[in-house]
PDB file of C-alpha atoms in Angstrom:
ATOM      1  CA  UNK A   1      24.708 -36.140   7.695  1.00  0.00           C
ATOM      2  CA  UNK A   2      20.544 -36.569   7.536  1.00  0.00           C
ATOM      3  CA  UNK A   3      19.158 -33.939   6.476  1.00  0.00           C
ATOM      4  CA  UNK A   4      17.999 -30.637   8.041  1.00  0.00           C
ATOM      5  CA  UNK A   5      14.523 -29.651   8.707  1.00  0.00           C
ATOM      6  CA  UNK A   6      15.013 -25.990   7.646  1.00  0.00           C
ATOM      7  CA  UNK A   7      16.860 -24.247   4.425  1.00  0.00           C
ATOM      8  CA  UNK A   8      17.312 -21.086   4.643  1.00  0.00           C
ATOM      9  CA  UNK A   9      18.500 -19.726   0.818  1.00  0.00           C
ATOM     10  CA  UNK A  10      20.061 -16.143   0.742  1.00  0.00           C
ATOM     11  CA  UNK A  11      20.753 -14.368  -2.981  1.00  0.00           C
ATOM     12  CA  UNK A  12      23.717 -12.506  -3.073  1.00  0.00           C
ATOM     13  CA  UNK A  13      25.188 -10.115  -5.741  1.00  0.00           C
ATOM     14  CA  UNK A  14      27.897  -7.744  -4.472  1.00  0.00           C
ATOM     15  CA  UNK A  15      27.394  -8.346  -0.724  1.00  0.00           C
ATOM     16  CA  UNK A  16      30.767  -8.198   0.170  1.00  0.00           C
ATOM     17  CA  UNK A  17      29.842  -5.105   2.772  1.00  0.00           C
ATOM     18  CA  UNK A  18      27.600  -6.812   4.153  1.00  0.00           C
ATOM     19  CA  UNK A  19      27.034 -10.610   4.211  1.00  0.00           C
ATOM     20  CA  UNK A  20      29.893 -11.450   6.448  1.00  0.00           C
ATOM     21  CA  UNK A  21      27.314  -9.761   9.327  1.00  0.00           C
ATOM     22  CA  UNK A  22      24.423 -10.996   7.719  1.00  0.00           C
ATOM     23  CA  UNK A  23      25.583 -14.256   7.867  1.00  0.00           C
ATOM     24  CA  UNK A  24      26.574 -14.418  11.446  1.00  0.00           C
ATOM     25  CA  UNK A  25      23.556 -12.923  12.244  1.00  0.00           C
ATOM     26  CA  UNK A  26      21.864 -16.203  11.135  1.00  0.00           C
ATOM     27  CA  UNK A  27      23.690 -18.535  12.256  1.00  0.00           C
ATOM     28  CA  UNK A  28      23.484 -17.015  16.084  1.00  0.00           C
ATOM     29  CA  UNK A  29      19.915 -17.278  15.255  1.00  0.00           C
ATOM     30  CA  UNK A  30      20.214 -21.045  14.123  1.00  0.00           C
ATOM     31  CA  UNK A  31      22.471 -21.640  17.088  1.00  0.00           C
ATOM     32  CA  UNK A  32      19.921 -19.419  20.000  1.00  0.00           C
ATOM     33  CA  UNK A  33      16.473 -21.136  18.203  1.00  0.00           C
ATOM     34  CA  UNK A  34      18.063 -24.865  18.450  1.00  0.00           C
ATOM     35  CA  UNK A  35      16.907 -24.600  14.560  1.00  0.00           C
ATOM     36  CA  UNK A  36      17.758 -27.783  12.642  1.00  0.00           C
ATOM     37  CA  UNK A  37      18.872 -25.767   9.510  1.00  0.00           C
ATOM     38  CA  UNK A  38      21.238 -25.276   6.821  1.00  0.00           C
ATOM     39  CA  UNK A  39      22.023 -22.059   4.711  1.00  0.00           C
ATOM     40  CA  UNK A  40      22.594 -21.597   1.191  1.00  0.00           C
ATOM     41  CA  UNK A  41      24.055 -18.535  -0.215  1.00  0.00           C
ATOM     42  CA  UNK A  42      23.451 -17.908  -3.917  1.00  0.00           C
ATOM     43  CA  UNK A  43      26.175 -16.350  -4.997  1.00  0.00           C
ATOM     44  CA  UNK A  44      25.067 -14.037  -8.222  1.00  0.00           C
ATOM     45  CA  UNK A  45      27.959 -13.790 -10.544  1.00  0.00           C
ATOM     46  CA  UNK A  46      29.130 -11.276  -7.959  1.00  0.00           C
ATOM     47  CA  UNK A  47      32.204  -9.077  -8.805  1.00  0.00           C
ATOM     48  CA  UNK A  48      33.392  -8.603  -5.210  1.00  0.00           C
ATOM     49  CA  UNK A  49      34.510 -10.611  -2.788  1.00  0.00           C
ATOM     50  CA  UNK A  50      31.118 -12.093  -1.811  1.00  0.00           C
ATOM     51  CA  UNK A  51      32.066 -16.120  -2.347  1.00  0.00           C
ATOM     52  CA  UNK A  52      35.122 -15.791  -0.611  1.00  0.00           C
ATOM     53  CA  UNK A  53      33.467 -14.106   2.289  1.00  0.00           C
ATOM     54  CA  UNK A  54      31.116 -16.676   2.309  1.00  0.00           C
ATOM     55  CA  UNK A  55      33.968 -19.477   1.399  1.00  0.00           C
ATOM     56  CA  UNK A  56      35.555 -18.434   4.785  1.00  0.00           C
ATOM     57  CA  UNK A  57      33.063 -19.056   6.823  1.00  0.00           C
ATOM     58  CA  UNK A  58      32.414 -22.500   5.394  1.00  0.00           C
ATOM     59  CA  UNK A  59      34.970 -24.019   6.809  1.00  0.00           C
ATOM     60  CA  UNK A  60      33.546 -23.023  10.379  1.00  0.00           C
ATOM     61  CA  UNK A  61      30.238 -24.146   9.793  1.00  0.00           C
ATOM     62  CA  UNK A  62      29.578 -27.288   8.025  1.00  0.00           C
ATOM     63  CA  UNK A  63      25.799 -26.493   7.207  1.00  0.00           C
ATOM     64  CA  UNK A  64      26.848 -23.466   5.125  1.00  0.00           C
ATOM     65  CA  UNK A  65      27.238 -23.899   1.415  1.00  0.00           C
ATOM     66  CA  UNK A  66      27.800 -21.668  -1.503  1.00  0.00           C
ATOM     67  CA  UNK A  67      26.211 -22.062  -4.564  1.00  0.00           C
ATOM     68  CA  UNK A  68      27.844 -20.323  -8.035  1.00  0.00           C
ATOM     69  CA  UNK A  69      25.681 -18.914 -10.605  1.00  0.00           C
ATOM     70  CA  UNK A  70      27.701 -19.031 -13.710  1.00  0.00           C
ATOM     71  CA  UNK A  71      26.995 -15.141 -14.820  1.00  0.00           C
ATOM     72  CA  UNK A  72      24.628 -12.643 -13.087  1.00  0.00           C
ATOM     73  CA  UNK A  73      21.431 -13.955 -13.710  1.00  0.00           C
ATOM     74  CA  UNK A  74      18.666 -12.193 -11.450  1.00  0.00           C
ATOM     75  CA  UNK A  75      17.320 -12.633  -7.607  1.00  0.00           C
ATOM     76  CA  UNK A  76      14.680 -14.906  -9.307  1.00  0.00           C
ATOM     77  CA  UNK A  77      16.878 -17.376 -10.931  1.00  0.00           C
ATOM     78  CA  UNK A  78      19.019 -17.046  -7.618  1.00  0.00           C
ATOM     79  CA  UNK A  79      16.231 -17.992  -5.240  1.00  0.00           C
ATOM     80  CA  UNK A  80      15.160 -21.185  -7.681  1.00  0.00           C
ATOM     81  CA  UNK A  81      19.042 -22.288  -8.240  1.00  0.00           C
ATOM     82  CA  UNK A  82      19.044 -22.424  -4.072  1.00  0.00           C
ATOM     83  CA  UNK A  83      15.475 -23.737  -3.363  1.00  0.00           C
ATOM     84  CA  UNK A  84      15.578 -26.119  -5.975  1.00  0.00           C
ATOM     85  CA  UNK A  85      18.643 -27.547  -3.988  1.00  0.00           C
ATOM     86  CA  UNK A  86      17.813 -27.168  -0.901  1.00  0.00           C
ATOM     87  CA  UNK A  87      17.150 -30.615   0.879  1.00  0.00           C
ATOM     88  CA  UNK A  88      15.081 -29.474   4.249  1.00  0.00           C
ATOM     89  CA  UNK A  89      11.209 -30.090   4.921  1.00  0.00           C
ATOM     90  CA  UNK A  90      11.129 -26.355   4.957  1.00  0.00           C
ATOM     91  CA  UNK A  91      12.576 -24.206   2.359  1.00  0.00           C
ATOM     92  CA  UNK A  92      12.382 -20.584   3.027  1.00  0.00           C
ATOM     93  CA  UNK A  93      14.347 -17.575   1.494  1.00  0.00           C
ATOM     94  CA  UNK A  94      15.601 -14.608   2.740  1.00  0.00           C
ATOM     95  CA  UNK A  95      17.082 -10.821   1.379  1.00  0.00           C
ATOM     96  CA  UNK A  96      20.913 -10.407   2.949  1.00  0.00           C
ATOM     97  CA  UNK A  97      19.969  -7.636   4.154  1.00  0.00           C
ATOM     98  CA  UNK A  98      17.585  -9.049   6.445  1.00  0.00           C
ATOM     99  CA  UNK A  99      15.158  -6.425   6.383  1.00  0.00           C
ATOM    100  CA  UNK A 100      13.216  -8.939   8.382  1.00  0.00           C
ATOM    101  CA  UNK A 101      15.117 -10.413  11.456  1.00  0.00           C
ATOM    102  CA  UNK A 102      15.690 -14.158  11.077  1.00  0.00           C
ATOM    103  CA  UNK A 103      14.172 -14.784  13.990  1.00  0.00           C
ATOM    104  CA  UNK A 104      10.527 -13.567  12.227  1.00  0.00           C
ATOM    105  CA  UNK A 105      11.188 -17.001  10.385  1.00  0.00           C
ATOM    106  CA  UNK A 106       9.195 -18.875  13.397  1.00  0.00           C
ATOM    107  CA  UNK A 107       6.287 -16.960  12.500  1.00  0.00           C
ATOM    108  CA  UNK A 108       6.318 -18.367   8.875  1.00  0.00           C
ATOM    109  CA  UNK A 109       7.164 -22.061  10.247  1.00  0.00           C
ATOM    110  CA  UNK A 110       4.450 -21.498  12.538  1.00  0.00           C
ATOM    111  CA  UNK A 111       1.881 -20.858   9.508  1.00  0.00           C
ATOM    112  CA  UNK A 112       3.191 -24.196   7.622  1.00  0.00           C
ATOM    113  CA  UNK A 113       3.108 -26.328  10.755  1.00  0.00           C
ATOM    114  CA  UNK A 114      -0.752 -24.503  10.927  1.00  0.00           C
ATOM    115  CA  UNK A 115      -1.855 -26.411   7.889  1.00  0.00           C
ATOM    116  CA  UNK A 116      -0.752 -24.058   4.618  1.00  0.00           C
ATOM    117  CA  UNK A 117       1.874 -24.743   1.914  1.00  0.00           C
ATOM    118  CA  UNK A 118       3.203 -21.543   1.622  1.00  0.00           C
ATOM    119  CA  UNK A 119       3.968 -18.337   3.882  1.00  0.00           C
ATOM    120  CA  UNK A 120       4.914 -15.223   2.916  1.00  0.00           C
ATOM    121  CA  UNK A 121       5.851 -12.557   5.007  1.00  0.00           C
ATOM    122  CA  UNK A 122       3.941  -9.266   4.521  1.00  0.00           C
ATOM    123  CA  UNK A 123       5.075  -5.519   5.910  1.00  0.00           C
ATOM    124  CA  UNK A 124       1.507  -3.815   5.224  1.00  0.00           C
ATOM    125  CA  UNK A 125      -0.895  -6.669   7.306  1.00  0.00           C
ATOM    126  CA  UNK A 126       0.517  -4.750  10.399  1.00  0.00           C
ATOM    127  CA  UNK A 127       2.228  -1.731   9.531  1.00  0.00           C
ATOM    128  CA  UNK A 128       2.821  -0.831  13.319  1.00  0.00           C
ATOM    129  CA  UNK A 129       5.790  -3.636  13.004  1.00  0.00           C
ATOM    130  CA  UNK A 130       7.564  -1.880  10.678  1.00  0.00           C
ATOM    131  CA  UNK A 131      10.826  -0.697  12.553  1.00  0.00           C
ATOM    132  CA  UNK A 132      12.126   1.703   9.210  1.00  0.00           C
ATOM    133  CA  UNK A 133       9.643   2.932   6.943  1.00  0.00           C
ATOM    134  CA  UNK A 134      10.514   3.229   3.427  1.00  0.00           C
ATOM    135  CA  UNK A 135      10.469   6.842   2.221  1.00  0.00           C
ATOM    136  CA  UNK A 136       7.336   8.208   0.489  1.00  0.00           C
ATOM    137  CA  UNK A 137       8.222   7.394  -2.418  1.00  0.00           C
ATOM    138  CA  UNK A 138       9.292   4.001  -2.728  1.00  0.00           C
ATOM    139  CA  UNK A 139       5.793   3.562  -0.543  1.00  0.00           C
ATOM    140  CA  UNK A 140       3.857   4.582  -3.407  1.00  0.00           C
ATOM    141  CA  UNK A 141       5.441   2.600  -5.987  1.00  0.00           C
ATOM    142  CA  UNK A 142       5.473  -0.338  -3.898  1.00  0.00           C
ATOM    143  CA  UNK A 143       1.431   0.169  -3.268  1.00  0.00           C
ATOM    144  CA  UNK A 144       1.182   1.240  -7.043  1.00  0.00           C
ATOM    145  CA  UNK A 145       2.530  -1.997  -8.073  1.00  0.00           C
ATOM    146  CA  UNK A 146       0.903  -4.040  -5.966  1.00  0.00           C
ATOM    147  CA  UNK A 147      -2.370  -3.014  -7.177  1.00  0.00           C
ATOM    148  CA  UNK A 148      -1.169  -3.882 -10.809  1.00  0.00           C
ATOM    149  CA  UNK A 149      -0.068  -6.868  -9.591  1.00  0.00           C
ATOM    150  CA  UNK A 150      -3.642  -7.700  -7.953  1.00  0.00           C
ATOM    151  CA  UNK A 151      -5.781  -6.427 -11.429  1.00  0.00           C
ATOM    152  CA  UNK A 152      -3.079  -8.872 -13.531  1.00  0.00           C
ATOM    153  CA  UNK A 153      -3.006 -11.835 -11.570  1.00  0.00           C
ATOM    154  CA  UNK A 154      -5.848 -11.928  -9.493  1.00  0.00           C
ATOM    155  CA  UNK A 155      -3.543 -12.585  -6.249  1.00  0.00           C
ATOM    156  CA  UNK A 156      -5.422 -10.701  -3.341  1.00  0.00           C
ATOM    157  CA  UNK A 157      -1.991 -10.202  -1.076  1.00  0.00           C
ATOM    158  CA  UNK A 158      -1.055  -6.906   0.207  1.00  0.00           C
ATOM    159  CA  UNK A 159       2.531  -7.428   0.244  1.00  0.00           C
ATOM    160  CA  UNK A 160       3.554  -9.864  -3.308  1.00  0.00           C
ATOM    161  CA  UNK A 161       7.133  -8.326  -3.104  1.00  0.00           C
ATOM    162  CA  UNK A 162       8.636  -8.953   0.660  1.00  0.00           C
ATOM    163  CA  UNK A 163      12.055 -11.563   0.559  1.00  0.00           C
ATOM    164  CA  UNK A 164      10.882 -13.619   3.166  1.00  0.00           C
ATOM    165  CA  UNK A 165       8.928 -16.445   1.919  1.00  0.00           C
ATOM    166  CA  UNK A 166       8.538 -20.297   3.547  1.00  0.00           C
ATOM    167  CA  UNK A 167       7.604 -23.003   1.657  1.00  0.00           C
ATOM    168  CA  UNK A 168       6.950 -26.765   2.262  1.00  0.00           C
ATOM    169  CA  UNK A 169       9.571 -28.728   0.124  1.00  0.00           C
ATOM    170  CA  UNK A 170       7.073 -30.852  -1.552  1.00  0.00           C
ATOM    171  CA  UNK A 171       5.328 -27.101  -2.948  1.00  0.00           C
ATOM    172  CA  UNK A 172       8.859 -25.658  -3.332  1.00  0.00           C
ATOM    173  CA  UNK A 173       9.903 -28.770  -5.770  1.00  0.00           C
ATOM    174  CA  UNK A 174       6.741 -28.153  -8.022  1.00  0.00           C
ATOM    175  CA  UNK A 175       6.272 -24.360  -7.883  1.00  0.00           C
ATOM    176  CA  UNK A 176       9.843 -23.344  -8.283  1.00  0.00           C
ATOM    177  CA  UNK A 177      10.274 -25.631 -10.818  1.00  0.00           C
ATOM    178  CA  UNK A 178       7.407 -23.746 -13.014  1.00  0.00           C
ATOM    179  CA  UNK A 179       9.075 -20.720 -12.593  1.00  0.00           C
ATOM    180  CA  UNK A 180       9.917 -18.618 -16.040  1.00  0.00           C
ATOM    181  CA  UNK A 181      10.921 -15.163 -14.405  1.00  0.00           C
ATOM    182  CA  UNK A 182      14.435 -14.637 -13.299  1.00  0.00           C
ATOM    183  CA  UNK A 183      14.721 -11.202 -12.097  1.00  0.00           C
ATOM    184  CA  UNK A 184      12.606  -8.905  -9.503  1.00  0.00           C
ATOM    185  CA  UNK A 185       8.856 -10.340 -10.590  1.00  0.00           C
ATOM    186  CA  UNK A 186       9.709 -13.338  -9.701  1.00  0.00           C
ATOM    187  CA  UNK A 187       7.297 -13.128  -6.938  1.00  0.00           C
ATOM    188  CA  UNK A 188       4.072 -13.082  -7.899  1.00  0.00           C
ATOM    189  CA  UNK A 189       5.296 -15.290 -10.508  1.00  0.00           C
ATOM    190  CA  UNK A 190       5.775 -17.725  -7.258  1.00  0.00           C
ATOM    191  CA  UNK A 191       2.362 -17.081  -5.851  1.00  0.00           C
ATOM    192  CA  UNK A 192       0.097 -16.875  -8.940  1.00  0.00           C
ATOM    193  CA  UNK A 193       1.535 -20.680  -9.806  1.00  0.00           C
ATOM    194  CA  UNK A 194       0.974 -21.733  -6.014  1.00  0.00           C
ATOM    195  CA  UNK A 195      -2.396 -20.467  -6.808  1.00  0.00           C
ATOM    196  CA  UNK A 196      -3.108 -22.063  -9.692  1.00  0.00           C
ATOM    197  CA  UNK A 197      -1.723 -25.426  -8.756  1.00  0.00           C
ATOM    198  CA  UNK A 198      -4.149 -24.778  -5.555  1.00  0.00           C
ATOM    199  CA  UNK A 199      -1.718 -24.572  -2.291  1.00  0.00           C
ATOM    200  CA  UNK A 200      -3.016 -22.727   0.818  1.00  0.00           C
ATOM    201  CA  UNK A 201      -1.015 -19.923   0.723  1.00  0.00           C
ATOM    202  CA  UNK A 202      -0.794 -17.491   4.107  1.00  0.00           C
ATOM    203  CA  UNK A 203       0.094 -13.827   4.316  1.00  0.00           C
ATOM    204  CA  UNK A 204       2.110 -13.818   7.626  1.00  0.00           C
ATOM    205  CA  UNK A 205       2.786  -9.950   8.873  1.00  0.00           C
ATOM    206  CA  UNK A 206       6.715  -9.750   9.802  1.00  0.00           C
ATOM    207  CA  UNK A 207       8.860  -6.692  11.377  1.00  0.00           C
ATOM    208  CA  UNK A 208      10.639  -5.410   8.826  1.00  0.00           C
ATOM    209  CA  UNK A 209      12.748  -2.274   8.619  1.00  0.00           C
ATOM    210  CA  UNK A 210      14.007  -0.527   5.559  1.00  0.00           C
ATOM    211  CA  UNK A 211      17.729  -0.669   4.783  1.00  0.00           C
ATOM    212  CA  UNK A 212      18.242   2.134   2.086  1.00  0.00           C
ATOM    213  CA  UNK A 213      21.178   0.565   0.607  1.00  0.00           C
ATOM    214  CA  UNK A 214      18.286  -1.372  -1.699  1.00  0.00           C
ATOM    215  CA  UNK A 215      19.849  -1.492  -4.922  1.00  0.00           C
ATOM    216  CA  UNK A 216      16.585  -1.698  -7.415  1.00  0.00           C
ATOM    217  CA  UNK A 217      16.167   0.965  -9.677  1.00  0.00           C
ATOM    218  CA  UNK A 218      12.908   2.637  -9.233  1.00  0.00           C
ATOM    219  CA  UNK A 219      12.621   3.540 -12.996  1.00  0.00           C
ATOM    220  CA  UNK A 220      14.659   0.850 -14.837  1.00  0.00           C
ATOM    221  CA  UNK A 221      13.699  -2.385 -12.143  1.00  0.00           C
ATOM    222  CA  UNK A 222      10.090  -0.859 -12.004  1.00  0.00           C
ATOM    223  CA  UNK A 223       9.618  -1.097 -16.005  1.00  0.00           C
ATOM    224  CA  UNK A 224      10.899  -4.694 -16.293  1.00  0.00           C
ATOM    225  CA  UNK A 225       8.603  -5.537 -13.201  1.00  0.00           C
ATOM    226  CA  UNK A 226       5.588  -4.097 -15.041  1.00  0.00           C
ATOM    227  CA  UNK A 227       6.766  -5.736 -18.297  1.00  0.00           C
ATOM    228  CA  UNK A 228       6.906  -9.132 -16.090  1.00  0.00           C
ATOM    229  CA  UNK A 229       3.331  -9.080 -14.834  1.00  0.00           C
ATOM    230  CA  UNK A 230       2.517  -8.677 -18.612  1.00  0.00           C
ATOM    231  CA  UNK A 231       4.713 -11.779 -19.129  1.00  0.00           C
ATOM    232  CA  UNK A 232       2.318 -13.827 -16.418  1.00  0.00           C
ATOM    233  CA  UNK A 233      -0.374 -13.221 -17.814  1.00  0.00           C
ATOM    234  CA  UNK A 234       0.281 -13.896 -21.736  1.00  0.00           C
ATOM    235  CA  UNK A 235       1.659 -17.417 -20.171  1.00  0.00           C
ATOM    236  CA  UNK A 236      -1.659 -17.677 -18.333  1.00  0.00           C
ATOM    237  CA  UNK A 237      -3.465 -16.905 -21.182  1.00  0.00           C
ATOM    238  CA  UNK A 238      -1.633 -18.914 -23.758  1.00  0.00           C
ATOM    239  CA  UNK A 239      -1.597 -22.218 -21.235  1.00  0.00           C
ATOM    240  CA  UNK A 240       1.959 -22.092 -20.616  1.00  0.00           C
ATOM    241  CA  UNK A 241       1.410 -23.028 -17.089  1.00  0.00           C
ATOM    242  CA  UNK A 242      -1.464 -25.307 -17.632  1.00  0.00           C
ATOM    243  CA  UNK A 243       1.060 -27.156 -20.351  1.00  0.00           C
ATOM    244  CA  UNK A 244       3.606 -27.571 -17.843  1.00  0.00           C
ATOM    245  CA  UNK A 245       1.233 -28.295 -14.884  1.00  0.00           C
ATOM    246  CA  UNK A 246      -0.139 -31.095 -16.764  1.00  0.00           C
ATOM    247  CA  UNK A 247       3.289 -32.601 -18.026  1.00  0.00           C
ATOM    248  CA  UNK A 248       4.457 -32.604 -14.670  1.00  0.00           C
ATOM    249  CA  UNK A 249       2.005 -34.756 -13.898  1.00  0.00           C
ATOM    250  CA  UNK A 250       1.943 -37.074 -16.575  1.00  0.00           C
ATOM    251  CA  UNK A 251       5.456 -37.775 -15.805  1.00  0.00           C
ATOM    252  CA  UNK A 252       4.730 -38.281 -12.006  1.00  0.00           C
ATOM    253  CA  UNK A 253       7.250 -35.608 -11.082  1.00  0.00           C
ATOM    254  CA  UNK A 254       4.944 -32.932  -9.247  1.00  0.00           C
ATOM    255  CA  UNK A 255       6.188 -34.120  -5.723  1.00  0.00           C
ATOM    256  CA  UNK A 256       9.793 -36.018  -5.974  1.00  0.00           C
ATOM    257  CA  UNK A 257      13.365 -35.873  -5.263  1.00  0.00           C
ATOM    258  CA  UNK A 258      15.436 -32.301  -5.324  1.00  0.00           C
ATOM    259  CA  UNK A 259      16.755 -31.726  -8.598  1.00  0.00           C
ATOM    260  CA  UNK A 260      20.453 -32.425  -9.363  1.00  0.00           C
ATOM    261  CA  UNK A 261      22.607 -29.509  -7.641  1.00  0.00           C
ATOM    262  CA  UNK A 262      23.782 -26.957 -10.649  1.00  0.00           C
ATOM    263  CA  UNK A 263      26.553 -24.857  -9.316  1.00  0.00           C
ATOM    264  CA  UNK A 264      28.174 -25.995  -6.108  1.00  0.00           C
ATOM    265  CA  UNK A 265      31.244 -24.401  -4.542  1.00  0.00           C
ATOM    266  CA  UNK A 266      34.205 -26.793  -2.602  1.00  0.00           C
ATOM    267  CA  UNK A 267      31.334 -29.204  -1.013  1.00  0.00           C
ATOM    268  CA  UNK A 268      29.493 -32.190  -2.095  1.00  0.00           C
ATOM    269  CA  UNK A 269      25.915 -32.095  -3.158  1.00  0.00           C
ATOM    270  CA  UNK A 270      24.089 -31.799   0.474  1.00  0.00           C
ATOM    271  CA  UNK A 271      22.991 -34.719   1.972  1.00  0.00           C
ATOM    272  CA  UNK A 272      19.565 -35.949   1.129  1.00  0.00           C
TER     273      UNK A 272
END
């Protein structure tokens, strides 16, 4: 099988209510668009039935696979164990709860075919596309924190924290591979290394509608995020990423081959 153009990488953790929809929402979407794609589902050390949901539906479609985390280990570490096997020209990744239709993926394929490395979708460019608003609340954290993000990193992006993100596979295989953060800062994590490795990087705006079945803590999830930005910036300042940036290079592996797959459920490796 040569491989696809798209990947499409979904983390799951206790999705049994929901990815069995989720999924065949996608793949009507693959099937409708004509998209050359495959989907990977990153299963988190769920506790449910989520893998043999997923399992199931293998066996109809041989472009779904189902990648195993050992032990829960965070949407970050999720996202990278998917991307970083992923074998499309396009690597994108996506919340199950699809928030943002799958169909709003064209607009981030239309960015990278523009010129940029990376797209990420944003719900505040054009706020009139958002179908469900978040309640107050979460609204004010999520502008609260994005404003800490901003004074931390120095990223200028309205929305850091949207799941919807495309990347070419050449950036994908070097900025995923720099990643440290495994849990919900993961994000600007991505985008402060894109920055500093100098990708163009595109803020796409996306409908996107609230599903408040979100499961991060406000309190809990919004302390370790905080504690996360801190983490960016001691590795900027102590040239943690510079370190690995320039070892990377020295061993000519910025731009190569996908790395060797990790945790892979009934199916081969996918085909390069």
């Amino acid at each position: 099988m040569s491989h696809p153009h798209l990947s499409i990488v979904i983390p799951a953790y206790n999705e049994a209510n929901r990815i069995g929809n989720t999924l065949s929402l996608i793949l009507k979407c693959i099937e409708a668009r004509r998209w050359d794609a495959e989907l990977l589902v990153v299963d988190d050390g769920s506790t449910d039935r989520t893998a043999s949901i997923v399992e199931a539906w293998m066996d109809r479609y041989p472009r779904l696979h189902l990648i195993k985390n050992l032990s829960n280990r965070g949407k970050g570490y999720s996202v990278r164990n998917g991307v970083l096997q992923a074998a499309g020209d396009v690597v994108m990744f996506t919340d199950a709860d699809l928030s943002a239709p799958m169909i709003e993926a064209e607009r981030l394929i239309a960015a990278l075919d523009a010129g940029v490395d990376v797209a990420i979708g944003s719900r505040w460019l054009e706020r009139s596309r958002q179908t469900v608003q978040q309640p107050l609340y979460r609204q004010i954290f999520g502008r609260c924190f994005n404003y800490v993000t901003r004074v931390v990193t120095g990223l200028s992006f309205k929305d850091t924290q949207c799941g919807f993100k495309a990347f070419k596979r050449d950036a994908a295989q070097v900025i995923f591979r720099l990643q440290t953060i495994e849990r919900w800062g993961f994000d600007p994590e991505l985008l402060f290394i894109a920055s500093k490795l100098g990708y163009r990087i595109t803020e796409v705006p996306v409908t996107w509608g609230h599903d408040d079945r979100s499961r991060i803590s406000y309190l809990r999830d919004g302390a370790k995020m905080l504690e996360e930005m801190a983490i960016i910036r001691f590795n900027a300042a102590a040239g943690r990423y510079s370190r690995a940036i320039a070892a990377m290079r020295d061993t000519s592996n910025l731009v190569t081959a996908p790395s060797r797959p990790i945790e892979r459920s009934k199916r081969p490796a996918i085909a390069q």
